[in-house]
Coordinates of C-alpha atoms in Angstrom, one line a residue:
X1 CA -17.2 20.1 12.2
X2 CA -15.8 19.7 8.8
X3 CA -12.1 20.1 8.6
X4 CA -8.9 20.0 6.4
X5 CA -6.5 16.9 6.8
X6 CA -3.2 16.9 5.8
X7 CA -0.5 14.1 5.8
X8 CA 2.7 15.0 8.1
X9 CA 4.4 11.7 8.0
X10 CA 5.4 9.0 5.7
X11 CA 6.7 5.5 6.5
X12 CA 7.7 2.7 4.4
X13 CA 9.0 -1.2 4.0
X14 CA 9.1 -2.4 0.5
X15 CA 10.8 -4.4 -1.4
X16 CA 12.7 -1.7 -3.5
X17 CA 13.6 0.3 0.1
X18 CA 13.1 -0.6 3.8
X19 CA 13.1 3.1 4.8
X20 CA 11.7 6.4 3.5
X21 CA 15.0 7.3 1.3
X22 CA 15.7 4.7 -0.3
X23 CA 12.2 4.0 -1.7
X24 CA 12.5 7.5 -2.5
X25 CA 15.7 7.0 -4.4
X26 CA 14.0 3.7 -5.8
X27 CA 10.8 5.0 -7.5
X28 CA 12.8 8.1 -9.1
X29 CA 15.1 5.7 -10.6
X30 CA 13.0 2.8 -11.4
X31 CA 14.8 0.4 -9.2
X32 CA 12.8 -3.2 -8.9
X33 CA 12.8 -5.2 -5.3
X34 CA 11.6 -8.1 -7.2
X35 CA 14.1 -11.3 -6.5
X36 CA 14.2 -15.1 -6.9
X37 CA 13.1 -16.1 -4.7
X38 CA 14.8 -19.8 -3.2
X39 CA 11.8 -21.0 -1.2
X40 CA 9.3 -21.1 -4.2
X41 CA 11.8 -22.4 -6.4
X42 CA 12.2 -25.3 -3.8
X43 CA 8.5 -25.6 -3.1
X44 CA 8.0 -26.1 -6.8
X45 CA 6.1 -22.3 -7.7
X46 CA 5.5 -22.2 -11.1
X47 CA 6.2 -18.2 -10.2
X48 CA 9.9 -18.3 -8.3
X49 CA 10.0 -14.1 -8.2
X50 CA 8.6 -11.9 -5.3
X51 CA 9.5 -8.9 -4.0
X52 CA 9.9 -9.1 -0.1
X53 CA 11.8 -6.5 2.1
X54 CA 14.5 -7.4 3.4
X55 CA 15.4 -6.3 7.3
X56 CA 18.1 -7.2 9.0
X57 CA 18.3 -8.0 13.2
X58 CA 20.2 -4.4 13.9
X59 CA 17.4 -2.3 12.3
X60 CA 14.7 -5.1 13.9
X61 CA 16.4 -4.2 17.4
X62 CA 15.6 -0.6 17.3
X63 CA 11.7 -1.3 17.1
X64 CA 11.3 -4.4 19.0
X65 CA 12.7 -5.0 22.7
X66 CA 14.2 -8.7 23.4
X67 CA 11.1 -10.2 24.7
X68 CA 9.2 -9.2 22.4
X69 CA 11.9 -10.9 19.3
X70 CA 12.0 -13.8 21.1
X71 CA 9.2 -15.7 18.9
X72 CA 8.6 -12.9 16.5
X73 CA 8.0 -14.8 13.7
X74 CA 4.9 -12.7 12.0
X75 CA 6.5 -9.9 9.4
X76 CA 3.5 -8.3 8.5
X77 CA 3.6 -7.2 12.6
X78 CA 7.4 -6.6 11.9
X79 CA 6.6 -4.5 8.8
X80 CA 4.1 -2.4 9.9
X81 CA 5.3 -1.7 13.1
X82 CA 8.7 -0.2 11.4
X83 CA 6.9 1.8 8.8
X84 CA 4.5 3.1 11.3
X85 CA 6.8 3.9 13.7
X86 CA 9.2 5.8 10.9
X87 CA 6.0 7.5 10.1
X88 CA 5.0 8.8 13.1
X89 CA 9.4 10.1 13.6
X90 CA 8.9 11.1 10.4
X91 CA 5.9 14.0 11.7
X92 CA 8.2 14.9 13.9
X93 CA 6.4 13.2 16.7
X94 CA 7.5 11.3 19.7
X95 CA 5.9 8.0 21.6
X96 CA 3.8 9.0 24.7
X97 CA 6.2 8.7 27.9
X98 CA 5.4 5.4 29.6
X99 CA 4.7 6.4 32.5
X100 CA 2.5 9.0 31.2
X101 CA -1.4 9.8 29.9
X102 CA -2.1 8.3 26.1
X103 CA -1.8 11.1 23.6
X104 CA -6.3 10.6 23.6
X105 CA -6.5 12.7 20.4
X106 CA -4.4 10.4 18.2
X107 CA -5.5 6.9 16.9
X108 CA -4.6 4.5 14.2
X109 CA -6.5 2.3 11.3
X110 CA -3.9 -0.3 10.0
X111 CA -4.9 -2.8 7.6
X112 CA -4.1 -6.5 7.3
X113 CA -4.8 -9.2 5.1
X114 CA -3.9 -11.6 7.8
X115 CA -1.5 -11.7 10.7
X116 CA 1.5 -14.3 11.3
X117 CA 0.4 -17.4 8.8
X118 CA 3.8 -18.9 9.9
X119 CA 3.3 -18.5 13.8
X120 CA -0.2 -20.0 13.2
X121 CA 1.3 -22.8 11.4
X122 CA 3.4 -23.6 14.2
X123 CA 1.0 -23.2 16.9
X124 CA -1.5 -26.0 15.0
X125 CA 1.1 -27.9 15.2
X126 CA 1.9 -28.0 18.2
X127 CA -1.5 -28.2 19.5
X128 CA -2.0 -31.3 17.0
X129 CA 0.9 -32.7 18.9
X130 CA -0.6 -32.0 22.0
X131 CA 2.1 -29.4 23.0
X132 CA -0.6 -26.3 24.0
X133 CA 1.9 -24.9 27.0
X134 CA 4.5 -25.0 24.3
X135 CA 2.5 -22.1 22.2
X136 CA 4.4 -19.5 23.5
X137 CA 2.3 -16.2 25.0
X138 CA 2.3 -14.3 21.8
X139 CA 0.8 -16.6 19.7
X140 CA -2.3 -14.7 20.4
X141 CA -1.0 -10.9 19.5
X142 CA 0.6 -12.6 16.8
X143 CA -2.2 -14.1 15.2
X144 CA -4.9 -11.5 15.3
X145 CA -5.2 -9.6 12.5
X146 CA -5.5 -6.2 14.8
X147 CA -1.9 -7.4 15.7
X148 CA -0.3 -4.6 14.2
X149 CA -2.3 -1.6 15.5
X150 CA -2.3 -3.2 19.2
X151 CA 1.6 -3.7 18.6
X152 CA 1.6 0.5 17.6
X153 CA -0.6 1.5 19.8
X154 CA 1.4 -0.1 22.4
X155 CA 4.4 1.8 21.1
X156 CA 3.3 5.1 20.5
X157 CA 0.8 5.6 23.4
X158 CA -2.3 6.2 21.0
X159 CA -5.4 7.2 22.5
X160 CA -8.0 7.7 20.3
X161 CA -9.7 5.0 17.6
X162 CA -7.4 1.5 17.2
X163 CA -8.7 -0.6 14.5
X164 CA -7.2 -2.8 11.8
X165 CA -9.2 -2.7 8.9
X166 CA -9.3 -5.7 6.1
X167 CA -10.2 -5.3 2.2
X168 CA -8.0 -7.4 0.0
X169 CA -6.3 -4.8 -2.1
X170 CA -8.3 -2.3 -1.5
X171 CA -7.1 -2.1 2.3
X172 CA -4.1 0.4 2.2
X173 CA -6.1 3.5 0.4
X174 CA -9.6 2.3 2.5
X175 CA -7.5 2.5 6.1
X176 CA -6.3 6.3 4.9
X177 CA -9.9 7.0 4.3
X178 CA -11.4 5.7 7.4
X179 CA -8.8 8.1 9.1
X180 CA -9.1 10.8 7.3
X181 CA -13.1 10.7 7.8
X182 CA -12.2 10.6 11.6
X183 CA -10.3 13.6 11.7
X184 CA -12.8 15.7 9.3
X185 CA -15.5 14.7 11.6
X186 CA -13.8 16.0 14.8
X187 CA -13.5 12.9 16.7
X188 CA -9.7 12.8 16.1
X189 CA -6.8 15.5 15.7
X190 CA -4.4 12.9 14.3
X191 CA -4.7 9.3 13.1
X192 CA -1.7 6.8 11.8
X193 CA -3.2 5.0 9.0
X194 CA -1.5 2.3 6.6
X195 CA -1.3 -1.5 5.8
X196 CA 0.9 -4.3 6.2
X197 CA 1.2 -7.6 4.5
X198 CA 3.0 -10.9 5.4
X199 CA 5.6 -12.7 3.4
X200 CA 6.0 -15.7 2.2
X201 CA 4.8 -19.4 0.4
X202 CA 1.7 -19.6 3.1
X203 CA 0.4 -15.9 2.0
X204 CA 1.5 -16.2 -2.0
X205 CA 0.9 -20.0 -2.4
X206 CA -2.8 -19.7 -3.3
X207 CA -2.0 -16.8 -5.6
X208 CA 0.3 -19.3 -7.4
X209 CA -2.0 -22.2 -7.8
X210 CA -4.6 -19.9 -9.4
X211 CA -2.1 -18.9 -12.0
X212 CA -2.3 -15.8 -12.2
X213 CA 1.2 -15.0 -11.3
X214 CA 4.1 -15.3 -14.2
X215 CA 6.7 -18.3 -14.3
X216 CA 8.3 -16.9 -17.6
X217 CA 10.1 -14.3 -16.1
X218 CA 12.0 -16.7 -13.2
X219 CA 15.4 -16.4 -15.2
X220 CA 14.8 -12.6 -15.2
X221 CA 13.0 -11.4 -12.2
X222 CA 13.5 -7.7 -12.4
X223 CA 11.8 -7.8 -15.3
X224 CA 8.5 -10.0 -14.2
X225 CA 6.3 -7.5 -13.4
X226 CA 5.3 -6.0 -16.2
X227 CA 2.1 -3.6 -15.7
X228 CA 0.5 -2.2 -18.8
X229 CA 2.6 -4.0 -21.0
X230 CA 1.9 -6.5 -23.7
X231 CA 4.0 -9.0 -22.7
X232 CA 2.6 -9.0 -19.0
X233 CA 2.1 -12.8 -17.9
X234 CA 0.6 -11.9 -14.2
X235 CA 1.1 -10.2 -11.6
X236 CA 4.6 -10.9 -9.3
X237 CA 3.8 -11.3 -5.6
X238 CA 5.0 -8.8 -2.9
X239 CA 4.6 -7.7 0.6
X240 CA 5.8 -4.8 3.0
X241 CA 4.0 -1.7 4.7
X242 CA 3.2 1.8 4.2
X243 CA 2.1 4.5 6.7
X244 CA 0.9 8.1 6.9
X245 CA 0.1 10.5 9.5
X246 CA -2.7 12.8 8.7
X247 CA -4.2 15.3 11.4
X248 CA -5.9 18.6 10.6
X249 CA -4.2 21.3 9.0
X250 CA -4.6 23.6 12.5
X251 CA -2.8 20.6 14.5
X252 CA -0.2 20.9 11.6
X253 CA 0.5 24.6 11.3
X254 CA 0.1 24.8 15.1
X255 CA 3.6 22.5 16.0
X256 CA 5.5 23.4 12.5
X257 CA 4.9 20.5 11.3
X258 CA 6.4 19.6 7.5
X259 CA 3.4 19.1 5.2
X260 CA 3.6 16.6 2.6
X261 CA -0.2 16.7 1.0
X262 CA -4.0 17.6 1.4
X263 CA -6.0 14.8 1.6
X264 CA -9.5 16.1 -0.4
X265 CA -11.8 13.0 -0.2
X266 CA -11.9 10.3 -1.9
X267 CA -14.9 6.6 -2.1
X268 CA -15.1 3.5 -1.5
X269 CA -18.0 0.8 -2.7
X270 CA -18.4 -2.5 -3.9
X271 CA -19.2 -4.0 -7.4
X272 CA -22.0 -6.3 -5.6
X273 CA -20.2 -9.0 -7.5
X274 CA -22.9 -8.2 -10.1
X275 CA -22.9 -7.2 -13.5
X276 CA -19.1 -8.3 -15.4
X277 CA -18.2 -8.4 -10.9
X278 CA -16.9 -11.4 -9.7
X279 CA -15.1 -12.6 -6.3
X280 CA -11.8 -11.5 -8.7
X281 CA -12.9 -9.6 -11.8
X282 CA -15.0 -5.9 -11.3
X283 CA -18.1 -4.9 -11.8
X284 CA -17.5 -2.2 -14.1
X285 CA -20.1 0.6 -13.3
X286 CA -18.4 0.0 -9.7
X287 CA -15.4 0.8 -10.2
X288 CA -16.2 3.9 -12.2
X289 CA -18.9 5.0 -9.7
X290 CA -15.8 4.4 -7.1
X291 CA -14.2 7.4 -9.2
X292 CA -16.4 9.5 -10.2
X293 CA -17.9 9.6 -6.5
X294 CA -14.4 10.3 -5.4
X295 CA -13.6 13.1 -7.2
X296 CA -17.4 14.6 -6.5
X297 CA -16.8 14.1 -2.9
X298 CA -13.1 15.7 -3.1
X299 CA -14.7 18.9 -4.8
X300 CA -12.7 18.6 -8.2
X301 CA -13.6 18.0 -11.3
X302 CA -12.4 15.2 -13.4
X303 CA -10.6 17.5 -15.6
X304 CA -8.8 18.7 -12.7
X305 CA -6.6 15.2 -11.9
X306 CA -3.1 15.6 -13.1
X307 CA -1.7 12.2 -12.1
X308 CA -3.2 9.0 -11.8
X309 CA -1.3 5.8 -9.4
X310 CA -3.7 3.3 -10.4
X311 CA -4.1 -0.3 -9.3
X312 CA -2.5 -1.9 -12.6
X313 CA -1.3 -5.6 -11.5
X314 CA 0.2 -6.8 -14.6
X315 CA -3.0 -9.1 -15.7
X316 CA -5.3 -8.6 -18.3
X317 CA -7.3 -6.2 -16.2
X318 CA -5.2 -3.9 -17.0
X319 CA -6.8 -2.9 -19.9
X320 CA -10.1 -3.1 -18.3
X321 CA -9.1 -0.6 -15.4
X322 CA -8.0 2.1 -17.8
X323 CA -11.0 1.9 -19.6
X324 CA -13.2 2.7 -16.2
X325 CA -10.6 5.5 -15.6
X326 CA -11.7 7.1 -19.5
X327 CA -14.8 6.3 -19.1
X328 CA -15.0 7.6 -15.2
X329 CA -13.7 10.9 -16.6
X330 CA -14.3 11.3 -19.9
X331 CA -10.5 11.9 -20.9
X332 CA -8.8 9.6 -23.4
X333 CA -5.8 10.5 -25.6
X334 CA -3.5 13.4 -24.7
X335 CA -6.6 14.5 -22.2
X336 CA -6.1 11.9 -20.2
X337 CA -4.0 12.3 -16.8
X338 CA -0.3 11.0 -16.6
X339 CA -0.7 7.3 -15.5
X340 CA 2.2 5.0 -13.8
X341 CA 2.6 2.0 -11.5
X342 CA 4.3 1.1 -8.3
X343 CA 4.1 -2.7 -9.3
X344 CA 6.8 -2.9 -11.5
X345 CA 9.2 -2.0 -9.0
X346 CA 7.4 -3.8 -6.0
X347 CA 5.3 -6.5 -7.2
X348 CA 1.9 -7.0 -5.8
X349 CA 1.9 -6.6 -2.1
X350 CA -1.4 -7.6 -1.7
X351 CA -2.8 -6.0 1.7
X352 CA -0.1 -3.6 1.8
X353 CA -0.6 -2.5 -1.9
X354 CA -2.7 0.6 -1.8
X355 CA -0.6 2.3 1.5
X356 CA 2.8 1.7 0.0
X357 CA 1.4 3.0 -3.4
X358 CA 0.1 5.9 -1.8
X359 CA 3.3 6.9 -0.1
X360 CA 5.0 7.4 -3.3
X361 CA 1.5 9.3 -4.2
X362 CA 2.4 11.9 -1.9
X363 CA 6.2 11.9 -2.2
X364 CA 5.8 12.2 -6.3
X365 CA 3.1 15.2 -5.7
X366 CA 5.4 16.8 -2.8
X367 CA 9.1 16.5 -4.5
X368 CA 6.8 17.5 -8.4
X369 CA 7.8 13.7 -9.9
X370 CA 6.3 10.9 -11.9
X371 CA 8.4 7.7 -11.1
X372 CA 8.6 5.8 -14.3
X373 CA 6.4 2.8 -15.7
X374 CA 9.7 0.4 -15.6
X375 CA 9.1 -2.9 -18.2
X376 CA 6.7 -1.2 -20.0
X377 CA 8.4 -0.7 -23.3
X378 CA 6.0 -2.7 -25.2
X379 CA 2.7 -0.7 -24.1
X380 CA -0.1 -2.8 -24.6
X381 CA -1.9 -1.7 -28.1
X382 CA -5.6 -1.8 -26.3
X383 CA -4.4 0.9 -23.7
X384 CA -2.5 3.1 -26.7
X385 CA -5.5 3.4 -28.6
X386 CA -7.5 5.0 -25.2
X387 CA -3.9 6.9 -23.7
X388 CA -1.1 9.0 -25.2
X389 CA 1.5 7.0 -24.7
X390 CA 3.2 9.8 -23.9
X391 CA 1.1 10.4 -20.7
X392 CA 2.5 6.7 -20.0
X393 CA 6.3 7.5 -19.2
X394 CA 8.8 4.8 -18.4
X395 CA 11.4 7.1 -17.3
X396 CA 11.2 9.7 -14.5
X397 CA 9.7 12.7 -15.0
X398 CA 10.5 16.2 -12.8
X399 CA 6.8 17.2 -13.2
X400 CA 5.4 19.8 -11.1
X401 CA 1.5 18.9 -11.0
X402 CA -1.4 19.4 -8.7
X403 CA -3.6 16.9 -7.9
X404 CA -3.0 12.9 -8.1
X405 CA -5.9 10.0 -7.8
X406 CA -4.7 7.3 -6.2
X407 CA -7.1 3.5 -6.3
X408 CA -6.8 0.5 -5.5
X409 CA -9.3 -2.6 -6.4
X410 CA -9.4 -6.2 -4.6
X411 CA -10.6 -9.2 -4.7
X412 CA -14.5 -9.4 -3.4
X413 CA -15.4 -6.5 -6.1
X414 CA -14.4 -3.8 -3.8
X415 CA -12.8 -0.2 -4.6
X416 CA -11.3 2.4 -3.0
X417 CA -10.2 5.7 -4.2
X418 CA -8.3 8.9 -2.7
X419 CA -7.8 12.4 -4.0
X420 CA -4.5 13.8 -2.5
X421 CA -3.3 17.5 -3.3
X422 CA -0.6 19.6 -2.9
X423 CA 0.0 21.9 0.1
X424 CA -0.1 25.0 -0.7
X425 CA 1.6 27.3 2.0
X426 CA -0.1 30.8 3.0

């Protein structure tokens, strides 16, 4: 039942571009989303930067009806409904008439690391002041983390599987997998898979209190997130949504569709929280078991990865990830693949990392680019001595490569990894 998966569509909300060209235009040119940010400076952050996506009620209008604005207050809904949406328009696909069948062969896996903090906040209280009938009747869609697929599903007319996956970091790049093993298996022609992430102090305030996130940089907030560099202070907080349509490469060929990628395989695991693992530190022989299992189960060799997107938050991790990448493959020096990361540009957006990240993984292999490593100047001297610095380019590169490993790891000790190719037509 085995078959090949490619992706068709591409969606994104992030906080260098709210639509597909302009994060397009963003990541070639190294553009940061990353802004002060006036709420945590008056909630007294020590970290006063984020990068949040910025949408404005004309675009929100063309997604959501009236009722369904009227008390809208959760934006990881708002996000991923808009980049899932743009996805699926994207694949040159159209929402199943209303009065119609579902399409039954087409499903969704959108991830969440939770689902309208600030609607929940209001509804507790209101229920504290004994105002229950006041809730409002989409407290409930609001509120549940499979919010967003219910909210797409709803939409789109899908069908088939609709389930909202959860895994810290890790979620984005998992939710792609989960889909992709559904269509390979036969139980789905086409899935919609991505992430969201909310927005604001009730999402990023724990973040902030277990300092891990940089107050030196509130003066210059473009230059904040700094991952792989020396001067990195922490990682900046973000939030948005990617999506990706992936169905089999007969479903694609047989409508015309544009193809973006092959999806070969990829892994996910855990650390155990064992070993050097920790509720936020890995376990080492995890995360390189993560990689060296995906690239087993994508039928590559290591030598065969071009391009690495890794995780790369801007903490001192950073060192400790591209170790596991050298030691996962056995490349270090000029042997080892180009590296980059989003974060610079974007921040951290937590849930919605790994699908945003792996939308400009498949745009970069498509258009044959490497977005830069912006604030990155002052490479840290642990990852020089394992990487050509070279291989570590902080301007754009027009690159024409082959195969890109994309991973993302979270908090909990868990990874997830995914092989993506380029199409090759005929």
């Amino acid at each position: 039942m085995d078959k090949r998966v490619v992706i068709t569509g591409l969606g994104v909300v992030s906080p260098n571009g709210t639509d597909l060209a302009q994060f397009r235009h963003a990541i070639r040119n190294g553009i940061s989303g990353i802004r002060h940010d006036p709420q945590l400076e008056k909630l007294l952050f020590s970290c006063q930067i984020a990068g949040k996506p910025v949408i404005d009620d004309e675009r929100l209008q063309q997604y959501f009806s009236p009722l369904e604005l009227r008390g809208l207050q959760s934006t990881g809904i708002v996000y991923g409904v808009i980049a899932g949406m743009d996805a699926w328009k994207n694949a040159g696909l159209e929402p199943a008439a209303p009065d119609g069948t579902p399409y039954w062969e087409c499903g969704s896996v959108f991830g969440t690391g939770t689902s309208g903090i600030d609607k929940f906040r209001e509804a507790i209280y209101k229920v504290d002041d004994l105002q229950i009938r006041k809730l409002g009747s989409t407290v409930v869609a609001q509120t549940m983390n499979s919010g967003v697929s219910a909210y797409l599903s709803g939409k789109l007319g899908l069908g088939n599987q609709i389930s909202t996956n959860s895994s810290a970091c890790a979620t984005g790049v998992e939710s792609i997998l989960m889909a992709y093993e559904r269509i390979k298996s036969g139980k789905a022609t086409l899935m919609l898979a991505g992430s969201t992430s909310d927005s604001g102090a009730y999402i990023w305030g724990g973040f902030d209190a277990m300092k891990i996130c940089p107050y030196q940089y509130n003066d210059q907030p473009e230059k904040g997130c700094r991952p792989m560099s020396a001067s990195a202070r922490g990682f900046v907080p973000g939030s948005g949504a990617g999506a990706v349509v992936l169905e089999t490469l007969e479903s694609a060929l047989g409508r015309g569709a544009r193809i973006y990628a092959e999806v070969l395989g990829g892994h996910v695991n855990s650390g155990g929280q064992r070993g050097s693992g920790t509720m936020t530190a890995p376990n080492n022989e995890g995360v390189q078991r993560c990689i060296t299992m995906a690239i087993k189960e994508a039928g590559i060799g290591s030598g065969d990865i071009d391009v690495i997107n890794g995780h790369l938050t801007a903490t001192s991790k950073d060192v400790t990830e591209i170790r596991n990448w050298a030691a996962a493959m056995a490349r270090q020096g000029g042997a080892f693949p180009y590296i980059n990361s989003l974060k610079g540009m974007i921040g951290h957006c937590i849930s919605a990392a790994g699908s945003i990240e792996s939308v400009a993984s498949v745009l970069q292999l498509s258009e044959g680019f490497i977005s830069p490593n912006i604030n990155c100047e002052d490479l840290h001297p642990a990852i020089a001595q394992l990487v050509d610095p070279k291989r570590i380019p902080t301007a754009c590169m027009e690159h024409d490569f082959n195969i890109l490993a994309k991973a993302s790891f979270g908090f909990g000790d868990i990874n997830a990894c995914i092989i993506f190719k380029k199409y090759q037509h005929g």
